[in-house]
PDB file of C-alpha atoms in Angstrom:
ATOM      1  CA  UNK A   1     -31.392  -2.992 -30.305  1.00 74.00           C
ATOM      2  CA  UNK A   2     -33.856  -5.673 -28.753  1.00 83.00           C
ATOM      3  CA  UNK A   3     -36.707  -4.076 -26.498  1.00 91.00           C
ATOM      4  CA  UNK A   4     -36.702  -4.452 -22.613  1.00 92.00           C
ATOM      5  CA  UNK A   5     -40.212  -6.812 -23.764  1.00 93.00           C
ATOM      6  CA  UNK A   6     -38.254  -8.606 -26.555  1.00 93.00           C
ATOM      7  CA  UNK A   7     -35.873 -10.121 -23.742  1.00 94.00           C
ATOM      8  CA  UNK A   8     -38.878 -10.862 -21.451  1.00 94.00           C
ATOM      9  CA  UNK A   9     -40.418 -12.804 -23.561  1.00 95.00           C
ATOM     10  CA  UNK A  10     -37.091 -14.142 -25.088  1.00 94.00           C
ATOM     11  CA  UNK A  11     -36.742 -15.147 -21.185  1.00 94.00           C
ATOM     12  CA  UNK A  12     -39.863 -16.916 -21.070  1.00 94.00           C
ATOM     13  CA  UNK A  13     -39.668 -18.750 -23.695  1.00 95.00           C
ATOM     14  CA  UNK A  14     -36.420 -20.835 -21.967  1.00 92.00           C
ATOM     15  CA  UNK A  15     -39.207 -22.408 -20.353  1.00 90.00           C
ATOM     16  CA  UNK A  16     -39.989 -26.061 -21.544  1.00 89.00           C
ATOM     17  CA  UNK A  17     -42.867 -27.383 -23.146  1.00 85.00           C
ATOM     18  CA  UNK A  18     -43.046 -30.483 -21.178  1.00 81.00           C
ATOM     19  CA  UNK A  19     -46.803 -31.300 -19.305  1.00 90.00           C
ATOM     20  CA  UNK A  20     -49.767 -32.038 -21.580  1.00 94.00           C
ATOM     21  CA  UNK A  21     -51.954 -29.597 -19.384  1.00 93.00           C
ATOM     22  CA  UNK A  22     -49.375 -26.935 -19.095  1.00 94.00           C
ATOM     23  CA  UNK A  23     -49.137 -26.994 -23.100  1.00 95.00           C
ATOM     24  CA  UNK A  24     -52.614 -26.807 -23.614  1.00 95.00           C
ATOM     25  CA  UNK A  25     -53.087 -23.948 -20.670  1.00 95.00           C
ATOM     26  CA  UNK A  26     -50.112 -21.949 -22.469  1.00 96.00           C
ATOM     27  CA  UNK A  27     -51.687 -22.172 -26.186  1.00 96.00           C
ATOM     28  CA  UNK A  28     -54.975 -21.229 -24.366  1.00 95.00           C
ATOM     29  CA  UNK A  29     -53.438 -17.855 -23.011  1.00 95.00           C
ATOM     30  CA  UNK A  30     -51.832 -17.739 -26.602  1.00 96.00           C
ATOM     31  CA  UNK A  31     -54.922 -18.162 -28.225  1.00 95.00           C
ATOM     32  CA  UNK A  32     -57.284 -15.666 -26.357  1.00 93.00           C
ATOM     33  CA  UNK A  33     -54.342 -12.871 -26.666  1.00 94.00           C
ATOM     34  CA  UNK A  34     -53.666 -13.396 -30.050  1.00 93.00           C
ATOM     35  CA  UNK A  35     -54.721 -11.300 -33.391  1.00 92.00           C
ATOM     36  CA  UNK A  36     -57.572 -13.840 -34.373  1.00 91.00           C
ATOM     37  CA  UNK A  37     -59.237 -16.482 -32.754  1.00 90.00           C
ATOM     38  CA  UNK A  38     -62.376 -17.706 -34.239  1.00 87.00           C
ATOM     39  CA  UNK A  39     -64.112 -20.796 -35.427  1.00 86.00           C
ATOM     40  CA  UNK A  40     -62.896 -19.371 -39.436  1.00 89.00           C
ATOM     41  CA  UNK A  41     -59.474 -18.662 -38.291  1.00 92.00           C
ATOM     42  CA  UNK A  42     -56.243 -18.794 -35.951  1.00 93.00           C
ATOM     43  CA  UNK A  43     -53.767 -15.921 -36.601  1.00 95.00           C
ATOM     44  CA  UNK A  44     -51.084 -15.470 -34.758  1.00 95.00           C
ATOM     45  CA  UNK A  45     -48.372 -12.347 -35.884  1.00 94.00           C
ATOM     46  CA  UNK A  46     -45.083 -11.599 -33.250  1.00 94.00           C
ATOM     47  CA  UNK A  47     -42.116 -10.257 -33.866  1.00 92.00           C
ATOM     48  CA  UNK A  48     -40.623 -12.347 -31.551  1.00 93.00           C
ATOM     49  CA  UNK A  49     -37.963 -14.871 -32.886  1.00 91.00           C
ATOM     50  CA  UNK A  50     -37.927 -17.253 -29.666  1.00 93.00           C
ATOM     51  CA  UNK A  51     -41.743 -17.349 -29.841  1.00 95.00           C
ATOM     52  CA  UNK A  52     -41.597 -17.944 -33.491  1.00 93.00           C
ATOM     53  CA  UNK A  53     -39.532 -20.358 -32.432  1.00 93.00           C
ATOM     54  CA  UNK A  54     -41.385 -21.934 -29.622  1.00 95.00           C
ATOM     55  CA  UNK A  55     -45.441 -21.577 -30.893  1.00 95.00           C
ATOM     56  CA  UNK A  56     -45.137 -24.856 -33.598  1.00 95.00           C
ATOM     57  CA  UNK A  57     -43.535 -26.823 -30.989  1.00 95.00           C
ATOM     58  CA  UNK A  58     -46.026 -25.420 -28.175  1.00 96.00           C
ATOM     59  CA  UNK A  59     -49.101 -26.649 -31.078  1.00 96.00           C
ATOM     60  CA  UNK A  60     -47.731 -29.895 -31.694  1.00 95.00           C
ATOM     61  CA  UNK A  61     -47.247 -30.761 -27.825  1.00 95.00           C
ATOM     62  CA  UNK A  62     -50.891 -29.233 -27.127  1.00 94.00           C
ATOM     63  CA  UNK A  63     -53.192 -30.543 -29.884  1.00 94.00           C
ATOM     64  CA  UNK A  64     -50.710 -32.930 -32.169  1.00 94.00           C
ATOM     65  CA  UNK A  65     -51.558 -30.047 -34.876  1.00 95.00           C
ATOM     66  CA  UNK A  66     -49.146 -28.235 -37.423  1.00 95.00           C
ATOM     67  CA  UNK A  67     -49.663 -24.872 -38.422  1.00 95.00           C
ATOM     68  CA  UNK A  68     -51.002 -24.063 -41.961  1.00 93.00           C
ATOM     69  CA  UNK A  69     -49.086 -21.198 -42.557  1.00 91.00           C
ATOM     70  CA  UNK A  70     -45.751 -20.420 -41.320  1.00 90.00           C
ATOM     71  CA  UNK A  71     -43.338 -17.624 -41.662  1.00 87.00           C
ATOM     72  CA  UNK A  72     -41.006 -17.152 -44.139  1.00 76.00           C
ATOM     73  CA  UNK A  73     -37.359 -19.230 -42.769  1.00 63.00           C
ATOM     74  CA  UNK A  74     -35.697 -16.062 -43.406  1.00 53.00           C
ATOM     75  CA  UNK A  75     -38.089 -13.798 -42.755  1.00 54.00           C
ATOM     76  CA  UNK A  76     -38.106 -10.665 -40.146  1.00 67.00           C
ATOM     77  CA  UNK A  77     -40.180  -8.209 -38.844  1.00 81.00           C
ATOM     78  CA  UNK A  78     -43.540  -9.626 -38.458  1.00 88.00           C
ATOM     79  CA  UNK A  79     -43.738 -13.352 -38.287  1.00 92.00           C
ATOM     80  CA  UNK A  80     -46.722 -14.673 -39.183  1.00 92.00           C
ATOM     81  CA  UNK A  81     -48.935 -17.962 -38.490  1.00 95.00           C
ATOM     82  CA  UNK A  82     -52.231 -19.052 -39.471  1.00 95.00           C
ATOM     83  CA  UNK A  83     -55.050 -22.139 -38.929  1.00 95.00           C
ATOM     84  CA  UNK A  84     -57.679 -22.063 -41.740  1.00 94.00           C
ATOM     85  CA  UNK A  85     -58.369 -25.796 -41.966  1.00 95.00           C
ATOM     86  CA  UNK A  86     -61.651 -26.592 -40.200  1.00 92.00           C
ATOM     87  CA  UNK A  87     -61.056 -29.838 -38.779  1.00 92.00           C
ATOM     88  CA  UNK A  88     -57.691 -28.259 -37.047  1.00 93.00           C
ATOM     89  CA  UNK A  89     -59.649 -25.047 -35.937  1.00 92.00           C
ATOM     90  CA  UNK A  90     -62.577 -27.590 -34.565  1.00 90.00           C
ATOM     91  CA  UNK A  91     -60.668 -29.567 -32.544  1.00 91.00           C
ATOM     92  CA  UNK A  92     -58.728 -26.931 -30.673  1.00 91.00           C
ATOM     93  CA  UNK A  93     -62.386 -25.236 -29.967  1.00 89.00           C
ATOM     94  CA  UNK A  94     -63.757 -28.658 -28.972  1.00 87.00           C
ATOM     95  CA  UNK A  95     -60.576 -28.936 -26.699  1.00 88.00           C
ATOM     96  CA  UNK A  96     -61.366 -25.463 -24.615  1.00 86.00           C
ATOM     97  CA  UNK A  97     -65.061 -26.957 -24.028  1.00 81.00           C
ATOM     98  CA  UNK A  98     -66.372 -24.412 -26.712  1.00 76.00           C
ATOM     99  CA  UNK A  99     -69.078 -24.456 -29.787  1.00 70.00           C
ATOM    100  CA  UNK A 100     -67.457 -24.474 -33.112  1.00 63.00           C
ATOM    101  CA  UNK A 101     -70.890 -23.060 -33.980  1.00 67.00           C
ATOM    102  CA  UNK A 102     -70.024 -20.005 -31.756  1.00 64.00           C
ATOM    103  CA  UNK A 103     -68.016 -17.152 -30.631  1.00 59.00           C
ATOM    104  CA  UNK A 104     -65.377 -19.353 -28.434  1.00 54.00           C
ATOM    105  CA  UNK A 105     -63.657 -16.000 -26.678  1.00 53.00           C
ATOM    106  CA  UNK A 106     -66.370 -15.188 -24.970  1.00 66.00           C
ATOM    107  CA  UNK A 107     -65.138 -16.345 -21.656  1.00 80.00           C
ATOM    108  CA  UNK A 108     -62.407 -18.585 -20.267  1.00 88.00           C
ATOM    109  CA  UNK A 109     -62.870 -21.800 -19.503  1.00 89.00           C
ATOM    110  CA  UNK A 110     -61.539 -22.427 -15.756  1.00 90.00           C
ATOM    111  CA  UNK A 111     -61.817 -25.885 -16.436  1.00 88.00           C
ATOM    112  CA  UNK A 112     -58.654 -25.947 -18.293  1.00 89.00           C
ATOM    113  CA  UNK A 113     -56.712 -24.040 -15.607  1.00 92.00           C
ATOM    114  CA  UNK A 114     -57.331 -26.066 -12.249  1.00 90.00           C
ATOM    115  CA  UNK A 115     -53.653 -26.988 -11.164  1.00 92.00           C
ATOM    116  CA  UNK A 116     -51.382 -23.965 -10.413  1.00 92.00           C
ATOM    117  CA  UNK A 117     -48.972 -24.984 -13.110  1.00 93.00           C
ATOM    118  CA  UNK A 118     -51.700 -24.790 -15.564  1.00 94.00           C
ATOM    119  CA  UNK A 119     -52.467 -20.708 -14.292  1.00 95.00           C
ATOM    120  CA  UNK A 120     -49.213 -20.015 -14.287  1.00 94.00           C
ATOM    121  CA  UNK A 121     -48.283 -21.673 -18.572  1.00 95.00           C
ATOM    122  CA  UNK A 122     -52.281 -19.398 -19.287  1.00 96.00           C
ATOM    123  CA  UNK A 123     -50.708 -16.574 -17.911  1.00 97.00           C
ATOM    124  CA  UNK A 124     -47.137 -16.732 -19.680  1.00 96.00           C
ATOM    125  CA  UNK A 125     -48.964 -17.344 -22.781  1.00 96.00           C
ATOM    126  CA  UNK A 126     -51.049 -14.545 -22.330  1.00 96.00           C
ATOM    127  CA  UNK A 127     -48.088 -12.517 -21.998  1.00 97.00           C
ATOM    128  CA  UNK A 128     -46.191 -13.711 -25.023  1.00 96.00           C
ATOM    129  CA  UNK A 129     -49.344 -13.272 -27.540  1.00 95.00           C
ATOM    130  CA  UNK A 130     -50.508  -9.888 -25.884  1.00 95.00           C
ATOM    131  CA  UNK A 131     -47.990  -8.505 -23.071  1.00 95.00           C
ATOM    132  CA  UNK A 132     -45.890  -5.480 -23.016  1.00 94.00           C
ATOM    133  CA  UNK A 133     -44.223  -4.345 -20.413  1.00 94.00           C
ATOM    134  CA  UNK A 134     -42.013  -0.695 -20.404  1.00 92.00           C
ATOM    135  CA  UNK A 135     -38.204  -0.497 -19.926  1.00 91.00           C
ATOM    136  CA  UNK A 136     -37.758   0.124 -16.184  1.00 90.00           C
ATOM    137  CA  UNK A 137     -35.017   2.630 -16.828  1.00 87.00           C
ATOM    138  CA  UNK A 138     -38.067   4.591 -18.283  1.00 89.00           C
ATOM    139  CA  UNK A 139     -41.019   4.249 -16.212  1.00 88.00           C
ATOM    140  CA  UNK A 140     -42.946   0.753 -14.921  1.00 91.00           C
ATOM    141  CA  UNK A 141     -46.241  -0.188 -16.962  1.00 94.00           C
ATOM    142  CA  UNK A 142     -46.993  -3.656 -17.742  1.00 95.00           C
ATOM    143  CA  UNK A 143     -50.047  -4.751 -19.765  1.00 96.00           C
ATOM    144  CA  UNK A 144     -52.208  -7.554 -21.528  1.00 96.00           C
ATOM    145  CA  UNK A 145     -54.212  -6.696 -24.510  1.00 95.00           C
ATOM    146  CA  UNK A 146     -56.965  -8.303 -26.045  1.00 94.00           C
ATOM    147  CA  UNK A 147     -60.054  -7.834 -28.064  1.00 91.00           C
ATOM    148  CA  UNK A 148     -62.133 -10.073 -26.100  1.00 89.00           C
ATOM    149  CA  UNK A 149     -63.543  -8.476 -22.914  1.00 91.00           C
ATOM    150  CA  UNK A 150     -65.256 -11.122 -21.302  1.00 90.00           C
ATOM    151  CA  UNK A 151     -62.029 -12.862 -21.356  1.00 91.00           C
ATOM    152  CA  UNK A 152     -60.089  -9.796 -20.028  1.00 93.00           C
ATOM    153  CA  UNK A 153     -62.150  -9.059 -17.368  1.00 93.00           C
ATOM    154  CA  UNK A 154     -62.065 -13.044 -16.018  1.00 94.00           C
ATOM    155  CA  UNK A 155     -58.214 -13.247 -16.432  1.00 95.00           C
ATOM    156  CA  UNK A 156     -58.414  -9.739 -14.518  1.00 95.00           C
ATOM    157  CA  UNK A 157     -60.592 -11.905 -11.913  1.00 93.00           C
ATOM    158  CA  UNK A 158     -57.785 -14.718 -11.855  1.00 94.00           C
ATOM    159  CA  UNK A 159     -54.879 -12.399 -11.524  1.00 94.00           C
ATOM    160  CA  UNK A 160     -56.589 -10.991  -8.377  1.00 93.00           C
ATOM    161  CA  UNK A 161     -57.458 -14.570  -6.750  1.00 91.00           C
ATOM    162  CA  UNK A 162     -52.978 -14.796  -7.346  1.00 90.00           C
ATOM    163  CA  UNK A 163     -52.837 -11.540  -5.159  1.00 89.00           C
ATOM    164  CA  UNK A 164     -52.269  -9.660  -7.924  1.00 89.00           C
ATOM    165  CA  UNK A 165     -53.846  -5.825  -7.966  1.00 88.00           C
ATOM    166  CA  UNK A 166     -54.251  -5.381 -11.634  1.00 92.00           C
ATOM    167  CA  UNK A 167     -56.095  -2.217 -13.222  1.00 94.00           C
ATOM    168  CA  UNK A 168     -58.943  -2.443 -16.704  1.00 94.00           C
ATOM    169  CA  UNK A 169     -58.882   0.081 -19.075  1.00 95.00           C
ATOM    170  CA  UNK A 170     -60.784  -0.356 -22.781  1.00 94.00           C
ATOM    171  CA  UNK A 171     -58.069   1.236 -25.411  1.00 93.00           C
ATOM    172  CA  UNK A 172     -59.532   1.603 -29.206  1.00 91.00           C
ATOM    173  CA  UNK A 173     -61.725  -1.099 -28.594  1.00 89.00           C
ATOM    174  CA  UNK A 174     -59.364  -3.712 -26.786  1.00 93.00           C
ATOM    175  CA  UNK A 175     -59.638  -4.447 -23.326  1.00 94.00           C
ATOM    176  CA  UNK A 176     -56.203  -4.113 -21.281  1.00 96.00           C
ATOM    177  CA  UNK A 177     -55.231  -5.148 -17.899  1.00 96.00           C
ATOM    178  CA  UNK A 178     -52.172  -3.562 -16.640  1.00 95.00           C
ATOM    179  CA  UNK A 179     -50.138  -2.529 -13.789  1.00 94.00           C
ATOM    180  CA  UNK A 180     -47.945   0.278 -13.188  1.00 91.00           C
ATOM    181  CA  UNK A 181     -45.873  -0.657  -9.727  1.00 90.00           C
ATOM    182  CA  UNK A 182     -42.868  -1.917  -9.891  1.00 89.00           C
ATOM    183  CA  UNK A 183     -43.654  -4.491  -7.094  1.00 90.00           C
ATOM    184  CA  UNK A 184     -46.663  -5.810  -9.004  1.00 91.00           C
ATOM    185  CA  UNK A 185     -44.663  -6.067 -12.160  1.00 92.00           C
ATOM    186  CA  UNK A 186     -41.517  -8.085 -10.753  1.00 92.00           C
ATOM    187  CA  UNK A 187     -44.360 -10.501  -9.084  1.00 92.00           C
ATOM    188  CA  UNK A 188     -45.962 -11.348 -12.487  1.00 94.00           C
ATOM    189  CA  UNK A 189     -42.937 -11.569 -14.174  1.00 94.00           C
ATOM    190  CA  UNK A 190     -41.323 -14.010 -11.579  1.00 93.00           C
ATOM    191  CA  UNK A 191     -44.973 -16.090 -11.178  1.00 94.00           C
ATOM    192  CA  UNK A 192     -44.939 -16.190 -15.071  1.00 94.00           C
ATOM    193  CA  UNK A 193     -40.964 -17.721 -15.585  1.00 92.00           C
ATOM    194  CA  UNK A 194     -38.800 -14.434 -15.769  1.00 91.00           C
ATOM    195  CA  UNK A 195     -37.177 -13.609 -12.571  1.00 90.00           C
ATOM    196  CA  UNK A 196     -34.139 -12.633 -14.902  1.00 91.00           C
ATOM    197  CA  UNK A 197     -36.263  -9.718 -15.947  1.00 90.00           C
ATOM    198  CA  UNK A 198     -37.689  -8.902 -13.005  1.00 88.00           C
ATOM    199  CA  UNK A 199     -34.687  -8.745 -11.046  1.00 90.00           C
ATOM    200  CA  UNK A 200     -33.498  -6.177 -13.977  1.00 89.00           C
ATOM    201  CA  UNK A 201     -36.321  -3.993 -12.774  1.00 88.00           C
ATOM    202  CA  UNK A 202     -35.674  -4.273  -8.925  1.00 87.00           C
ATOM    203  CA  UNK A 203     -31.632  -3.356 -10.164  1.00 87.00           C
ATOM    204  CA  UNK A 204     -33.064  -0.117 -12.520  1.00 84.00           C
ATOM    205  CA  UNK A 205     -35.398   0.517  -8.993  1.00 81.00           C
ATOM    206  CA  UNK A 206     -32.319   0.401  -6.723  1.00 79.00           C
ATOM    207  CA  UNK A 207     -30.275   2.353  -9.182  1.00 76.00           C
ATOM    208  CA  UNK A 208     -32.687   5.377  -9.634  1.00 75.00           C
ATOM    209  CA  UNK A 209     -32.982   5.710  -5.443  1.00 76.00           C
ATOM    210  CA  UNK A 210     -29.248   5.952  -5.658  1.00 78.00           C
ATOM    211  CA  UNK A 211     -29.466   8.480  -8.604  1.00 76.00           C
ATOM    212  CA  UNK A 212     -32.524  10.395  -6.613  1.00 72.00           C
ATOM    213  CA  UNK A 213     -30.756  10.126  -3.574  1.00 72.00           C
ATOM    214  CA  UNK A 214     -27.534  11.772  -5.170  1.00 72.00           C
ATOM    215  CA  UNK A 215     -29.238  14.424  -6.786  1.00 73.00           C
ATOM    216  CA  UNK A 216     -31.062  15.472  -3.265  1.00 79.00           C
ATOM    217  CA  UNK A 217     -28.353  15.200  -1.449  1.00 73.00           C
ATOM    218  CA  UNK A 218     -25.918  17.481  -3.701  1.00 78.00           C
ATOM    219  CA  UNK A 219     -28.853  19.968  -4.131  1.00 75.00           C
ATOM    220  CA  UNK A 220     -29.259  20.380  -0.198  1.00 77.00           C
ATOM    221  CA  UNK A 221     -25.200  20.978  -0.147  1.00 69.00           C
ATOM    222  CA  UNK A 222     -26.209  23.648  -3.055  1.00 75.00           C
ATOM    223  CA  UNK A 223     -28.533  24.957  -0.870  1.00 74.00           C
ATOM    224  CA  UNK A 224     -26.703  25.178   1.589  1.00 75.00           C
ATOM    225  CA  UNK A 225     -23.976  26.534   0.434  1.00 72.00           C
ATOM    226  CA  UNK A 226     -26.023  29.500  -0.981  1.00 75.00           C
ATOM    227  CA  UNK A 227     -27.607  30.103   2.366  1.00 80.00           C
ATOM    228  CA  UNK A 228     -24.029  30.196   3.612  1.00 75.00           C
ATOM    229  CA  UNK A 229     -22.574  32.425   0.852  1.00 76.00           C
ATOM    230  CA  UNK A 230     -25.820  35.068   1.462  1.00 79.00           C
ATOM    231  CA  UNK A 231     -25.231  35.475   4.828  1.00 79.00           C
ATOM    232  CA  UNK A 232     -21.451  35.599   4.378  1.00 77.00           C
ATOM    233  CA  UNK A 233     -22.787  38.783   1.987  1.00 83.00           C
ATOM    234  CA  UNK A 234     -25.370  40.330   4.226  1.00 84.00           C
ATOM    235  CA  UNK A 235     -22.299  40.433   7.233  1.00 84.00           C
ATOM    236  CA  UNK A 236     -19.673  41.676   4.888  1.00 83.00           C
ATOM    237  CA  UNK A 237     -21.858  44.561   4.048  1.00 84.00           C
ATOM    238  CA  UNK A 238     -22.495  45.395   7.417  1.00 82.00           C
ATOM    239  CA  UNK A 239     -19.176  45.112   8.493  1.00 84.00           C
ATOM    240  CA  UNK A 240     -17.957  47.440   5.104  1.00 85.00           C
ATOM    241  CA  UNK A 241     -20.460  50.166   6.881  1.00 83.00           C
ATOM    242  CA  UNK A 242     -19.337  49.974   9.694  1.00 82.00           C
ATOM    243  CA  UNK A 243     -15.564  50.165   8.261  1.00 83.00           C
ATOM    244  CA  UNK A 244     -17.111  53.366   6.128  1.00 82.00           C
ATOM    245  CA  UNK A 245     -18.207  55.112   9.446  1.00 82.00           C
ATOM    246  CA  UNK A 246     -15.117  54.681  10.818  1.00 81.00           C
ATOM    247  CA  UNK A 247     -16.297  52.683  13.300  1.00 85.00           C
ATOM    248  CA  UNK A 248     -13.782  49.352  12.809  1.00 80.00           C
ATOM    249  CA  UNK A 249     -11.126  50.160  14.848  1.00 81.00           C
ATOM    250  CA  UNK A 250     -13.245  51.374  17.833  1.00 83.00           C
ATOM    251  CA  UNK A 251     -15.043  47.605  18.265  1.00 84.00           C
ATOM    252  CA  UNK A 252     -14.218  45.765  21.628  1.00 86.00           C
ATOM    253  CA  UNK A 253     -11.648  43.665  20.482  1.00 84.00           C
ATOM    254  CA  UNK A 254     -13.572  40.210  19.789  1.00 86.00           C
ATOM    255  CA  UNK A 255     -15.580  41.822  17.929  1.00 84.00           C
ATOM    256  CA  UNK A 256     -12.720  43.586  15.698  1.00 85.00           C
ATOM    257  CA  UNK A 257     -11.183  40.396  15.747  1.00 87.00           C
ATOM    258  CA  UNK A 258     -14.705  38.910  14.368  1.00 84.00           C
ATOM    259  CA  UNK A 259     -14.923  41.663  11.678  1.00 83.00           C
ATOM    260  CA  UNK A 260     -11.277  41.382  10.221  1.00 86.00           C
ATOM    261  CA  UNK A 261     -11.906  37.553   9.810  1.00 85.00           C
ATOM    262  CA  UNK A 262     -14.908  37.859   7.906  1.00 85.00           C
ATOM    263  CA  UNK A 263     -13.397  40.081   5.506  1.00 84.00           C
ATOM    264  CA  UNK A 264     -10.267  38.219   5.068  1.00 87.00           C
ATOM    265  CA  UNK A 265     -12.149  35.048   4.864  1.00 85.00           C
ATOM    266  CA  UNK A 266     -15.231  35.928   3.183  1.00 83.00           C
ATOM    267  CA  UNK A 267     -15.697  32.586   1.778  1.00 80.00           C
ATOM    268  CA  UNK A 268     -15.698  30.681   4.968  1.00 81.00           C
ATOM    269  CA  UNK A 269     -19.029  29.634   6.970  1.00 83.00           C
ATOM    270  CA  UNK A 270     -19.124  30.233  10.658  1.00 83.00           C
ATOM    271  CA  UNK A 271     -17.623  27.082  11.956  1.00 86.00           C
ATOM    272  CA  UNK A 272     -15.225  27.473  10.330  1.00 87.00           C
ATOM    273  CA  UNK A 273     -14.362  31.537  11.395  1.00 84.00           C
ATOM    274  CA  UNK A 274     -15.154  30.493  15.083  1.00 86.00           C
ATOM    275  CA  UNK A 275     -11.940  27.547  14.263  1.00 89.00           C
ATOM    276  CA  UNK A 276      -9.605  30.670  13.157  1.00 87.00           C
ATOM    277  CA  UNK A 277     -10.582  32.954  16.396  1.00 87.00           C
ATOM    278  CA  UNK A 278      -7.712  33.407  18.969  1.00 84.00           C
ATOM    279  CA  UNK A 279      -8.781  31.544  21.016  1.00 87.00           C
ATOM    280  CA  UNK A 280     -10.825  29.544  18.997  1.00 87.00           C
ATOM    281  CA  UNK A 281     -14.609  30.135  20.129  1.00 88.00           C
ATOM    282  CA  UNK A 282     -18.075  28.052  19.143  1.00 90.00           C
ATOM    283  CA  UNK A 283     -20.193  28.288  16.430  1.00 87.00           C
ATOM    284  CA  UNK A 284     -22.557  29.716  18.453  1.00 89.00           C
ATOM    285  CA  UNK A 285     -20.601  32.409  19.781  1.00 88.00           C
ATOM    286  CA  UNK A 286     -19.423  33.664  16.049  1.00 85.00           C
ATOM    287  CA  UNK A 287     -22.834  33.596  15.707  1.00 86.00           C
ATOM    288  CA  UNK A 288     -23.940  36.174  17.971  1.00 88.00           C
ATOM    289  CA  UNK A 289     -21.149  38.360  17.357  1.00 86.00           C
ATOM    290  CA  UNK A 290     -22.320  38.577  13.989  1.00 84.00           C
ATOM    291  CA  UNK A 291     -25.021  39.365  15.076  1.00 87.00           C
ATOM    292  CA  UNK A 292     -24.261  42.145  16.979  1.00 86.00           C
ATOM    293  CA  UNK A 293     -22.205  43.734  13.937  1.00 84.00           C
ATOM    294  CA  UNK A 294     -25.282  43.923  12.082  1.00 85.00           C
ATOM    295  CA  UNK A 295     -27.244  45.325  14.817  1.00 84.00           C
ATOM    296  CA  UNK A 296     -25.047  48.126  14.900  1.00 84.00           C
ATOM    297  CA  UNK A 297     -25.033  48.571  10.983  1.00 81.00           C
ATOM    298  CA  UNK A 298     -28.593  48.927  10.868  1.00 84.00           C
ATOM    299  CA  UNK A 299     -28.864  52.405  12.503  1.00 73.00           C
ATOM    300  CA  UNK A 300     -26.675  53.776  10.352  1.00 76.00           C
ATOM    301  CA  UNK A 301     -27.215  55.050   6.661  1.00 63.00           C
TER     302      UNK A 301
END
């Protein structure tokens, strides 16, 4: 059974690979998310079949380059790619304004990300190299892992210029950004291209109030009915003692009346014992009736 992420980024992958700068801004996300990015090597593992799929075509749009290792065609689990050749590797550093004679993930180059459509293809392939994000049904967490912290912490700094509140935290030696409420998620998956997904987690959201809601509601009627079903108890005894001292038949009539109801009816709240008085009387009335029978039970033993 596919993940709740598998289908995210299944969803966002629907997207085309259409604008030069858009292609170039998603491989960049891709590329500073992935497993390896350095001037030696590209490597690149999902288990993703759509963004199997989708990262040759995504290469070939952005840099006119073809992967030098591709998966197996019927392969499964983890799907593989790799850039070893040194005139590929160069020109995608050269292309990101970096030094093919140094580290290029040390920071991200804003350059390349100017026009909102450009933030937004970074940002979805920043999700699709090295985003998660937790069934809803379960609990909300979202989060983007990589090894490179300068590069975390600036795409931390871009999120929040989008109005997005997202959290750091450095996790066996990665640096993650994530978020944790629901509202935060559904925005980043809608900015990013899957409103499909994020309306899934606004549905499981709805659908757990109504669940919550439920479960209050029939526990107050629980308590409730256990409040009613002690007092019921506590006036039965009373009027049993009273019955024992041969007191019973010697009550003012509404109050005999009020005792033989409660023990022929000891199931039955006040409302509705004050319904089955002749003449029918108020809750409030029954009330103090009661009352009075267990005021007169407590003197004796």
């Amino acid at each position: 059974m596919q993940s709740f992420a598998y289908k995210v980024k299944s969803e966002l992958c629907r997207a085309p690979v259409q604008r030069l700068c858009c292609a170039r801004a998603e491989a960049y996300g891709v590329l500073l998310y992935c497993n390896t990015f350095s001037p030696k090597e590209i490597r690149i593992i999902t288990e993703n079949a759509e963004f199997a799929a989708r990262l040759p075509r995504l290469f070939q749009r952005a840099f006119g380059l073809r992967f030098d290792r591709l998966p197996e065609e019927t392969g499964h689990g983890k799907l593989i790619f790799q850039m070893t050749q040194q005139d590929k590797l160069h020109k995608i550093i050269n292309q990101f304004g970096y030094d093919p004679q140094q580290n290029p993930v040390l920071h991200v180059n804003f350059g390349m990300l100017e026009e909102e459509c450009c933030r937004t293809a970074f940002l979805r392939g920043a999700f699709l190299s090295g985003g998660s994000v937790t069934d809803p049904e379960k609990r909300y967490h979202l989060e983007l892992t990589t090894s490179h912290l300068q590069a975390s912490r600036e795409v931390s700094a871009l999120l929040t210029e989008l109005g997005f509140l997202p959290r750091s935290v450095m996790r066996s030696g990665s640096a993650v950004i994530y978020f944790k409420q629901s509202e935060h998620i559904e925005d980043f998956l809608t900015k990013i291209g899957a409103p499909a997904a994020a309306m899934d987690i606004m549905t499981a959201k709805v659908d757990k109030e109504i669940r919550n809601g439920a479960n209050r509601a029939m526990n107050c009627d629980i308590a409730n009915v256990n409040k009613t079903l002690d007092a019921a108890q506590e006036q039965m005894d009373a009027i049993e003692k009273l019955q024992h001292h041969g007191m019973l038949d010697n009550l003012p009539d509404k109050l005999r009346q009020t005792a033989l109801l409660r023990l022929q009816y000891p199931e039955l709240s006040l409302t509705q014992l004050a319904e089955r008085c002749d003449p029918p009387v108020t809750k409030s009335c029954m009330n103090h009736r009661m009352r009075k029978l267990l005021h007169m039970a407590q003197g004796l033993s």
